[in-house]
Tab-separated table of C-alpha atoms in Angstrom:
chain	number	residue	atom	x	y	z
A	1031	UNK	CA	-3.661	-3.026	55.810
A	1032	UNK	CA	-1.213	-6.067	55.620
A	1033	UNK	CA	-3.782	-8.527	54.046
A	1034	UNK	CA	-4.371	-5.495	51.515
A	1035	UNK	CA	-0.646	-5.685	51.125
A	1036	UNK	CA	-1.020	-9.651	50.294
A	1037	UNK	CA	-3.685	-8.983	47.984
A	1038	UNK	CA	-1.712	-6.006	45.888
A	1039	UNK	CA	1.150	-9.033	46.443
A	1040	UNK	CA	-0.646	-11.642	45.365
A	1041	UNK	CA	-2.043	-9.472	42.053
A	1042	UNK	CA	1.135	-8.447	40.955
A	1043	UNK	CA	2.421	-11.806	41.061
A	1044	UNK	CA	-0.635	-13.108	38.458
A	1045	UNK	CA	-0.219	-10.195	36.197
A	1046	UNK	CA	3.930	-10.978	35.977
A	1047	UNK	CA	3.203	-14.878	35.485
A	1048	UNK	CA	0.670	-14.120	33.155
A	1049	UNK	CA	2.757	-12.752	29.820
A	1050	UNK	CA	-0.561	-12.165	27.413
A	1051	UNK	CA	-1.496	-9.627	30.027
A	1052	UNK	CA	1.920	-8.139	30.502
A	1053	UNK	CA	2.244	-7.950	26.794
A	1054	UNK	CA	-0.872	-5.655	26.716
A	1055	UNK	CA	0.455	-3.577	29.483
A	1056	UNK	CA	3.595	-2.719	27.933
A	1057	UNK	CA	4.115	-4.084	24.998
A	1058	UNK	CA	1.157	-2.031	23.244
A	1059	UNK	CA	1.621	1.191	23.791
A	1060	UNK	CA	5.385	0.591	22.997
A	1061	UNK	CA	4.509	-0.915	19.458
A	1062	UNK	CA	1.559	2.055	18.664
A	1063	UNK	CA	4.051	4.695	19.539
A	1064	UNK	CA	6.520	3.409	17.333
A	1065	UNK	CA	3.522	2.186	14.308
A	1066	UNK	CA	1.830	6.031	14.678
A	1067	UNK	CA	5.171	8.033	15.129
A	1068	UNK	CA	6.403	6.564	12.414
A	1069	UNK	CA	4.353	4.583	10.010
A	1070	UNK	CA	0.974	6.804	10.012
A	1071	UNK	CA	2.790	10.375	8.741
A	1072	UNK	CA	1.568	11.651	5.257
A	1073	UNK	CA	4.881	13.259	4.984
A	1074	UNK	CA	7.187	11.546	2.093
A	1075	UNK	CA	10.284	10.667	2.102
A	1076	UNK	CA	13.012	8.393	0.254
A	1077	UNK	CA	11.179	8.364	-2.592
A	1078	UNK	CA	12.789	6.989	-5.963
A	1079	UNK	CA	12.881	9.256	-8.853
A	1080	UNK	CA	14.411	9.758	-12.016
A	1081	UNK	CA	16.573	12.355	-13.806
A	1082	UNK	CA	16.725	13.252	-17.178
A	1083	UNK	CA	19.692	15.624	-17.702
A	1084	UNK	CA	20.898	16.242	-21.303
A	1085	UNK	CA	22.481	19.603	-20.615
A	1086	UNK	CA	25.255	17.850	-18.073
A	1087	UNK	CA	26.605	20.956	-17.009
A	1088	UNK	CA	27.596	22.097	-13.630
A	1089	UNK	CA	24.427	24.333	-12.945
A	1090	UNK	CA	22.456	21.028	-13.400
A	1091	UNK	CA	24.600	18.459	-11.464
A	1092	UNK	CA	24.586	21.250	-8.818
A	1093	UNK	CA	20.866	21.239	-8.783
A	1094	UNK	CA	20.574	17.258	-8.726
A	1095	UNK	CA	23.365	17.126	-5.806
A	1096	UNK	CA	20.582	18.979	-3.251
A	1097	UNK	CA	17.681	16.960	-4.712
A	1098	UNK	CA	20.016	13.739	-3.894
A	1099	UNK	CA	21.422	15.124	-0.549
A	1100	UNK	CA	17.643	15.562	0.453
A	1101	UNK	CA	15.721	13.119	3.309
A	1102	UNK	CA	13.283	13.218	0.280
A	1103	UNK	CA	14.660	11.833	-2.823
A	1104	UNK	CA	16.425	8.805	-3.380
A	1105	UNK	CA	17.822	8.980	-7.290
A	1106	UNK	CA	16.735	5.856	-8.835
A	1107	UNK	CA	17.231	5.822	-12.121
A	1108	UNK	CA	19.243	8.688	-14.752
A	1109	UNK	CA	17.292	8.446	-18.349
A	1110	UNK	CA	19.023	9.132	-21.517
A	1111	UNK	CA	16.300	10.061	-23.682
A	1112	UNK	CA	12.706	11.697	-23.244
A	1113	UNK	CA	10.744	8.218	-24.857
A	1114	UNK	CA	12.357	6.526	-21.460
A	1115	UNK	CA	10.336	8.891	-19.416
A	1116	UNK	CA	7.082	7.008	-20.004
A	1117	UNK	CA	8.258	3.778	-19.603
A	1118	UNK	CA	10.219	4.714	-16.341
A	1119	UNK	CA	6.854	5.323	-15.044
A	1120	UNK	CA	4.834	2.678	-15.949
A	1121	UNK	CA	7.807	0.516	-14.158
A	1122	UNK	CA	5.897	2.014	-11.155
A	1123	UNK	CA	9.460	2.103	-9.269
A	1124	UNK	CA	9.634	5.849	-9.950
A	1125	UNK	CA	7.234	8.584	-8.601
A	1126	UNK	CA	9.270	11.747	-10.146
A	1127	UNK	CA	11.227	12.814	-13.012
A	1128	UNK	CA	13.196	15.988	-12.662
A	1129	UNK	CA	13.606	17.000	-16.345
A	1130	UNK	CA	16.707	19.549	-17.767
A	1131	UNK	CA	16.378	21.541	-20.918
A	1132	UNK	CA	19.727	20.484	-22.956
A	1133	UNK	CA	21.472	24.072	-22.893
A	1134	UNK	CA	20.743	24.844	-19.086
A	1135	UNK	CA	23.494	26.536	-18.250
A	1136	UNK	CA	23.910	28.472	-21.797
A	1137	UNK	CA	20.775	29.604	-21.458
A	1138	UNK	CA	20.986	30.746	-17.342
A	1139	UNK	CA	24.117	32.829	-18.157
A	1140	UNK	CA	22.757	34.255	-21.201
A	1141	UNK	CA	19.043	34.942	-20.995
A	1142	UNK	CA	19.132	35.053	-17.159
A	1143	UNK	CA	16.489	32.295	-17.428
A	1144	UNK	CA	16.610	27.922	-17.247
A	1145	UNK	CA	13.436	25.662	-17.637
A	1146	UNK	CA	13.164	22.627	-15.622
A	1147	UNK	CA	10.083	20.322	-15.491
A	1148	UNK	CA	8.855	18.347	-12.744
A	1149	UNK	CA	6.593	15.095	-14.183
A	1150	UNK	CA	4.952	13.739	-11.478
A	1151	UNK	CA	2.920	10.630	-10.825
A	1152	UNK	CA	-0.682	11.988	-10.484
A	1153	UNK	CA	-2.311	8.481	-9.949
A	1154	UNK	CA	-1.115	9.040	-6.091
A	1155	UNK	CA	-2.166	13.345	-6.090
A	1156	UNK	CA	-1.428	13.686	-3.159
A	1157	UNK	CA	2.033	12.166	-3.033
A	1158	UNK	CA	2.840	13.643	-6.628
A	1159	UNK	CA	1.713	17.244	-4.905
A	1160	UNK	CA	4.380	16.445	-2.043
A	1161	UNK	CA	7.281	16.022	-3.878
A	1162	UNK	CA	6.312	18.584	-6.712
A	1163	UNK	CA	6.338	20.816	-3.927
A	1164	UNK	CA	9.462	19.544	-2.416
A	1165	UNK	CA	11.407	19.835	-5.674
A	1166	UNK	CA	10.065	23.755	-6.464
A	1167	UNK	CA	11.235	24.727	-2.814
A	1168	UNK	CA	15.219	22.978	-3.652
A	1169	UNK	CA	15.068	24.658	-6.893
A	1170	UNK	CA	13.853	27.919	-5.559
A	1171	UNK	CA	16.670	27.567	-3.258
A	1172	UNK	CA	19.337	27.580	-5.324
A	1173	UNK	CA	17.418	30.306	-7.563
A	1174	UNK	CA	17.682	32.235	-4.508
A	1175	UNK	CA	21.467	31.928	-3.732
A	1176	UNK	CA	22.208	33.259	-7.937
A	1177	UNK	CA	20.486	35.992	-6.862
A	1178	UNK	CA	22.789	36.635	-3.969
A	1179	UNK	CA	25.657	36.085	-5.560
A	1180	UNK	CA	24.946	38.225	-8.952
A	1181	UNK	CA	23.972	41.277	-9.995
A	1182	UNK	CA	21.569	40.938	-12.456
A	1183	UNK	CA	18.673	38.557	-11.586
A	1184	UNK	CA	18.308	34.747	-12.422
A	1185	UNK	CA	15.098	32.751	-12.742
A	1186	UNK	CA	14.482	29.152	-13.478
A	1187	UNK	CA	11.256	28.401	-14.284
A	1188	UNK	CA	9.846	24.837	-12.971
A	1189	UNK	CA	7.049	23.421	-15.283
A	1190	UNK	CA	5.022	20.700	-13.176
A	1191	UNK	CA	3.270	17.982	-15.721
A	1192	UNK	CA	0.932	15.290	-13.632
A	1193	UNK	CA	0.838	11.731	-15.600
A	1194	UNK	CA	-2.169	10.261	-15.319
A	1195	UNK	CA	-4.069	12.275	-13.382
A	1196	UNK	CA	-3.791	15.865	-14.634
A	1197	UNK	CA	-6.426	17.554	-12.075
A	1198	UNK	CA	-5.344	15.666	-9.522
A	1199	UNK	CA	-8.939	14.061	-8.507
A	1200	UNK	CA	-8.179	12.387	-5.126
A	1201	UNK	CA	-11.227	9.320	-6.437
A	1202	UNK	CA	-8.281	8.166	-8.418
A	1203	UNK	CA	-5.967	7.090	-5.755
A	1204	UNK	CA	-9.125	6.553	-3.457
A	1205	UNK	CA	-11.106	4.515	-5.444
A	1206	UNK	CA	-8.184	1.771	-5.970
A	1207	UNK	CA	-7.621	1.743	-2.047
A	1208	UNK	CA	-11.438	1.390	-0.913
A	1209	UNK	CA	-11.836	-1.249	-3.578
A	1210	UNK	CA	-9.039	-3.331	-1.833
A	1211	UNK	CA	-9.961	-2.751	1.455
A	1212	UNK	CA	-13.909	-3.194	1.149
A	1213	UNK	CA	-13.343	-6.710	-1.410
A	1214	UNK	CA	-10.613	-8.176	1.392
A	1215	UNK	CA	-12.853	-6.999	4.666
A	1216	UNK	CA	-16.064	-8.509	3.266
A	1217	UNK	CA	-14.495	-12.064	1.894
A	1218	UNK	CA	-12.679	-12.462	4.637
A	1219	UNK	CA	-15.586	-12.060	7.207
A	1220	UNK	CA	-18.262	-13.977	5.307
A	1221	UNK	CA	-16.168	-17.131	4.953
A	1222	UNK	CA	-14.304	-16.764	8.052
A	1223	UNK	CA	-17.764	-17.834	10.133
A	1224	UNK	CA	-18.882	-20.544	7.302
A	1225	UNK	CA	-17.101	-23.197	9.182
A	1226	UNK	CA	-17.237	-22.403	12.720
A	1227	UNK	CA	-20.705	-21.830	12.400
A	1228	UNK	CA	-21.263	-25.593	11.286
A	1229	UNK	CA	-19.523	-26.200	15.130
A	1230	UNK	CA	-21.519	-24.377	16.942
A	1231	UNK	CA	-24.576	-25.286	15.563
A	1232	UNK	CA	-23.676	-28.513	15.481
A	1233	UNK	CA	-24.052	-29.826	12.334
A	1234	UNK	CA	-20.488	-30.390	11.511
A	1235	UNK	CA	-20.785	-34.127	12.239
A	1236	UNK	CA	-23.162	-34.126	8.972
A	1237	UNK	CA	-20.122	-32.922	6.907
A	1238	UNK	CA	-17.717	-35.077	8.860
A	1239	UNK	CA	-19.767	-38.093	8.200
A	1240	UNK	CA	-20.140	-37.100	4.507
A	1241	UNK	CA	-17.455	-39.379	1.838
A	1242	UNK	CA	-16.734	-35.463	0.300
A	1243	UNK	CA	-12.822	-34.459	1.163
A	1244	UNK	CA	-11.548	-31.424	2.941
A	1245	UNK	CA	-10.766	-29.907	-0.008
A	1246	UNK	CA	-14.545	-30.200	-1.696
A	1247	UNK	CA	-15.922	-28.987	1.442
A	1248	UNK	CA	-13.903	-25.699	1.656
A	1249	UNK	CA	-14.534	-25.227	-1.906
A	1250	UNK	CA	-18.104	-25.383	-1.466
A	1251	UNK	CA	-18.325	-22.792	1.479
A	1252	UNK	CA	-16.570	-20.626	-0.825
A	1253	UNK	CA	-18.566	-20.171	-4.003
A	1254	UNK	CA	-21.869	-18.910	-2.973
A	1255	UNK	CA	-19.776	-15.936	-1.787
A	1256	UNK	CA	-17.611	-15.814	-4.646
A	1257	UNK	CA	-20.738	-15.017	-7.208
A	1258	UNK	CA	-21.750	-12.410	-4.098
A	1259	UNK	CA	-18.163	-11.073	-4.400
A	1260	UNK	CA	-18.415	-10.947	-7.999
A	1261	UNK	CA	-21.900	-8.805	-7.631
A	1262	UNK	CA	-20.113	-6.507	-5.228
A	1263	UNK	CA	-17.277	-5.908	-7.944
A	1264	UNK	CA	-19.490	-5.687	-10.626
A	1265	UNK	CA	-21.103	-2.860	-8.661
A	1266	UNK	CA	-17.963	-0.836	-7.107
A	1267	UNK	CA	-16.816	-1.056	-11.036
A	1268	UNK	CA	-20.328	0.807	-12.363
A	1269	UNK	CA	-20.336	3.248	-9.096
A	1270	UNK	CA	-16.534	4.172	-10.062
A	1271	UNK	CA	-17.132	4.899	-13.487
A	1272	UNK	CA	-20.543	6.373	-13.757
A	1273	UNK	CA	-20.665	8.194	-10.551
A	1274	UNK	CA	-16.818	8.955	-9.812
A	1275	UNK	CA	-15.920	9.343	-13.454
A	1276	UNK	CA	-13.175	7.346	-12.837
A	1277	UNK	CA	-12.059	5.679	-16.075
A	1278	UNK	CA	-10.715	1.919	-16.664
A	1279	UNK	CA	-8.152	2.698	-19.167
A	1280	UNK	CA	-6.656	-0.540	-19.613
A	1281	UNK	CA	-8.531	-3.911	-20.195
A	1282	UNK	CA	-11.568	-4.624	-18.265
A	1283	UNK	CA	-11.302	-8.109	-18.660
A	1284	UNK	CA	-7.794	-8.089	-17.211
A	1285	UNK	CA	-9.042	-6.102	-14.343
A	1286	UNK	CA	-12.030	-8.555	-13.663
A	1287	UNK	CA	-10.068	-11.585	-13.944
A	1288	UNK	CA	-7.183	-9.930	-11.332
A	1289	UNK	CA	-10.006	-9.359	-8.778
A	1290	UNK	CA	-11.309	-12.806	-9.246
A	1291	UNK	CA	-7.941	-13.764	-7.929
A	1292	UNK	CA	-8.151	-11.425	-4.642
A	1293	UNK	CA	-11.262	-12.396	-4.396
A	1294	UNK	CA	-10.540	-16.383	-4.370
A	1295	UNK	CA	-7.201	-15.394	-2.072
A	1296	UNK	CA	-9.521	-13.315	0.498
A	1297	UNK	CA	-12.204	-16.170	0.426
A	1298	UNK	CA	-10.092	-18.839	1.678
A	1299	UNK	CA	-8.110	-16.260	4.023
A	1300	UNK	CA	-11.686	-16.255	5.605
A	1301	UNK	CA	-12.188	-20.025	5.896
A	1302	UNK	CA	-8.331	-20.532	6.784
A	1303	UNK	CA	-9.566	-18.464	9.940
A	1304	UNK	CA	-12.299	-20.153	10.439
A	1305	UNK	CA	-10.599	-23.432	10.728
A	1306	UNK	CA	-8.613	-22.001	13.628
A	1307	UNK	CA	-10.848	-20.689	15.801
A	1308	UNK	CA	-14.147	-22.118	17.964
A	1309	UNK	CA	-16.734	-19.437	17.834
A	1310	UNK	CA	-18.178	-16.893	15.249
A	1311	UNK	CA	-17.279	-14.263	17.124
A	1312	UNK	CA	-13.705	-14.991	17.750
A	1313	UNK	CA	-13.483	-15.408	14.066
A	1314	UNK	CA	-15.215	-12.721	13.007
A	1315	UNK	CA	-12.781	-10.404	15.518
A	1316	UNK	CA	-9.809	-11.230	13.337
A	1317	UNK	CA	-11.539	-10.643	10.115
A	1318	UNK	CA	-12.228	-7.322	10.914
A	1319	UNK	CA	-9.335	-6.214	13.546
A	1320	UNK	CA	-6.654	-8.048	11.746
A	1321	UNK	CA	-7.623	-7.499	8.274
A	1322	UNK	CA	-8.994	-3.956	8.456
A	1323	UNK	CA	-5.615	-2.434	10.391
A	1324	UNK	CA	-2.908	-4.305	8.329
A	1325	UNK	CA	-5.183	-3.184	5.157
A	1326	UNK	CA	-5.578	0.900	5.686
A	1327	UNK	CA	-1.925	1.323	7.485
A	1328	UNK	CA	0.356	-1.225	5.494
A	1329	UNK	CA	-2.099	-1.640	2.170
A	1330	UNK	CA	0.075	1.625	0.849
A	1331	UNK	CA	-3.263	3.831	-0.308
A	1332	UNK	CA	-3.684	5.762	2.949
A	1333	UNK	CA	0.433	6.318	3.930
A	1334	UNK	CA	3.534	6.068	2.008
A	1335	UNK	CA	4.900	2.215	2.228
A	1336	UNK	CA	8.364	4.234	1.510
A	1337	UNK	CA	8.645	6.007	4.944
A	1338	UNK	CA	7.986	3.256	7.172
A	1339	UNK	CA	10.616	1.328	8.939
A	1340	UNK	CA	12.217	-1.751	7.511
A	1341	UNK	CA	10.313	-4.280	9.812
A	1342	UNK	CA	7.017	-2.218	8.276
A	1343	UNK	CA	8.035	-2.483	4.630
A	1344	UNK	CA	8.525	-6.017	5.411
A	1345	UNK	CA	5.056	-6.901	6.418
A	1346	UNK	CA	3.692	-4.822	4.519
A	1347	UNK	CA	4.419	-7.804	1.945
A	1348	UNK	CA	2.254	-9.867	3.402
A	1349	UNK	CA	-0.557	-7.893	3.616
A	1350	UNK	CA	-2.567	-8.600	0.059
A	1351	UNK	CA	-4.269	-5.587	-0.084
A	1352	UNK	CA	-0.958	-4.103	-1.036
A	1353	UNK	CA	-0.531	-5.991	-4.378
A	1354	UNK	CA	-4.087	-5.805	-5.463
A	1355	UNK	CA	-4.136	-2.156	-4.542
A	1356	UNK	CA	-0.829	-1.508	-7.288
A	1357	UNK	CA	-2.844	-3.765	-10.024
A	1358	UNK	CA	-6.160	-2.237	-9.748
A	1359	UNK	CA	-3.457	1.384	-10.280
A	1360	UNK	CA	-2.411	-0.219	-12.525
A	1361	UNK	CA	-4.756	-0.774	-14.618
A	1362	UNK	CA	-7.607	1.468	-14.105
A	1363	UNK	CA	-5.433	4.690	-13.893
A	1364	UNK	CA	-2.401	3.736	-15.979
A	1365	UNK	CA	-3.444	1.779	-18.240
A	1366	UNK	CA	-0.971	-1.125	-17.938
A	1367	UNK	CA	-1.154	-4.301	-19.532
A	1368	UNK	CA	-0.482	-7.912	-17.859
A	1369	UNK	CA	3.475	-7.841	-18.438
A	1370	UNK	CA	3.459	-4.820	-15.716
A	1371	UNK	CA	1.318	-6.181	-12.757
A	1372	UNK	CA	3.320	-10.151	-13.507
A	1373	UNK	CA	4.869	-9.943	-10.338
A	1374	UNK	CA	1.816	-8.803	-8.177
A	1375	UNK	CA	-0.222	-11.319	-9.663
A	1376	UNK	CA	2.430	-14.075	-8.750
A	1377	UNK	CA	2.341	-13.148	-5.279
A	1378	UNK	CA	-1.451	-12.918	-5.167
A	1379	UNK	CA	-1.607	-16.195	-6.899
A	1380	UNK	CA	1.125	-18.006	-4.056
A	1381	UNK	CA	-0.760	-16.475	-1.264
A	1382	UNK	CA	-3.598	-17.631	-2.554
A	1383	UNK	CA	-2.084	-21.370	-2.554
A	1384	UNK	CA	-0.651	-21.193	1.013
A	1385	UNK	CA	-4.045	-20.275	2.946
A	1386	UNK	CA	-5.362	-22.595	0.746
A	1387	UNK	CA	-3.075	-25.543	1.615
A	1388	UNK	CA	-2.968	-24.418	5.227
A	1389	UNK	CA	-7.136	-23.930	5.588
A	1390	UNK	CA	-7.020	-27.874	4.452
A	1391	UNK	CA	-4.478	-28.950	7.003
A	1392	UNK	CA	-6.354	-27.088	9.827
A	1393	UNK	CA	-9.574	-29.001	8.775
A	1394	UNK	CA	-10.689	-31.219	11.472
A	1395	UNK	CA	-12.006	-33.950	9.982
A	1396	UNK	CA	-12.873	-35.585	13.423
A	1397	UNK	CA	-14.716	-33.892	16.201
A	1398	UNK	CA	-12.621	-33.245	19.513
């Protein structure tokens, strides 16, 4: 019993020195409580809208106080005029606009009955349904406490517009998400074994020996798989349209030309892994476990970016799924031109430039 004693001893003592292990052991199931608790809800909250309240009166500003004291709505923008409305949206800061007729209050205390309309984003249905739904129940609430307090009954009637997506198809916010995860997943994981397979094989010394640069010889590994990538585009585009019905209402070639980008990006992702690791199967372990997590949880198309926790919404800005995710929203369901999707093609396009300058600097160029 004593030398079992020694050996539980002697165990314990490897698993504290080791950290990697002791990480797994407790660090884990800390970090997927907190990730699943609070990053993997469908339930929305703190998301930006707008008001639109002409009327001004105290019936309204009533009304917009609960929306504003709610875990729900954040209030990020008041509009002056109903031609903002559209342009609010295609911002893509907004998800809501609460609207007010301009005699609210005239027209509660004298015909008993105020109109309100709730224009939602539809490109997201399901997130538009949430809040729609979220909104009707404050307004219903207050609707309820006029009754209480009066005589004669009140109703205000909420009239729910979707933008974009009018029967609420879920294709239209899935078809923008699978396209970003599928394009990222399979880059990544072709190029990511291109290089360490030349290792293991052992015909890297060939390329070593070769007068071609770093940089020519990552650039060839990548464009046989950027024509394949450009096939598989070419296809999800054809599938989405004539099978989904899902329509490209902005400009195809502005939609081709931004996933030619995430393609490039995700192709040298691939062979910036590759560079760092020794066998195909290491790399091809992080192409799929550390792009495929990072792209359904953080990406933004399976749960609200706006609910997570800072340190979430953080990386979530790393992950590029995310930005090509808002153009391809962008542009197939809004409609949106270049001057709206600037700023997730910049970060695309310096992402794109970092694995890039870091998949040359991890190039051996001599064999260990």
């Amino acid at each position: 019993m004593r030398q079992f004693a020694i050996f539980v001893y002697k165990e314990t003592l490897h698993i504290w020195r080791d950290k990697r292990t002791l990480f797994i052991l407790i660090g884990m199931p800390i970090a997927q409580i907190l990730i699943f608790g609070f990053a993997l809800t469908n339930e929305v909250k703190n998301s930006n809208i707008a008001i639109l309240n002409p009327s001004k009166d105290k019936s309204s500003k009533q009304i917009i106080e609960r929306i504003e004291a709610s875990k729900y709505f954040d209030i990020y923008q008041e509009l002056q005029n109903p031609t903002d409305i559209d342009n609010a949206f295609k911002t893509g800061k907004i998800k809501m606009v609460v609207v007010f007729s301009s005699k609210f209050e005239n027209e509660l205390q004298k015909n008993h009955s105020g109109e309100i309309q709730l224009i939602a984003d539809g490109s997201d249905p399901n997130t538009a349904s949430t809040l729609v739904n979220y909104a009707s129940a404050i307004i219903r609430d207050y609707q309820n406490e006029l009754l209480s307090l009066n005589k004669l009954p009140y109703s205000i009637k909420t009239e729910l517009r979707m933008l974009y997506n009018p029967q609420l198809k879920g294709a239209f916010n899935f078809v923008p998400g699978v396209m970003s995860m599928i394009l990222l997943l399979v880059c990544t994981l072709m190029t990511s074994i291109s290089i360490v397979r030349e290792k293991e094989l052992g015909t890297m010394e060939i390329l070593l020996a070769s007068p071609v640069q770093p940089f020519m010889i990552i650039g060839a590994k990548a464009v046989p798989y950027f024509v394949l990538s450009l096939v598989n585009i070419a296809t999800i585009l054809l599938l989405s349209v004539y099978v989904l019905e899902i329509p490209i209402r902005g400009s195809l070639s502005l939609l081709v030309l931004s996933s030619m980008l995430f393609i490039i990006t995700a192709l040298i992702l691939g062979l910036f892994i590759s560079t760092i690791t020794d066998s195909q199967m290491t790399a091809m372990f992080i192409a799929m476990v550390g792009m495929f997590l990072p792209t359904v949880m953080l990406s933004g198309f399976m749960f609200p970016i706006e609910n997570m926790p800072m340190p979430l919404r953080i990386m979530s800005n790393i992950v590029p799924a995310k930005w090509y995710y808002i153009i391809v929203k962008s542009i197939m369901i809004k409609g949106l031109g270049v001057s709206a999707i600037l700023k997730e093609l910049s970060i695309l396009f310096g992402m794109m430039i970092i694995f890039l300058g870091l998949a040359v600097r991890k190039f051996k160029i001599r064999l260990a």
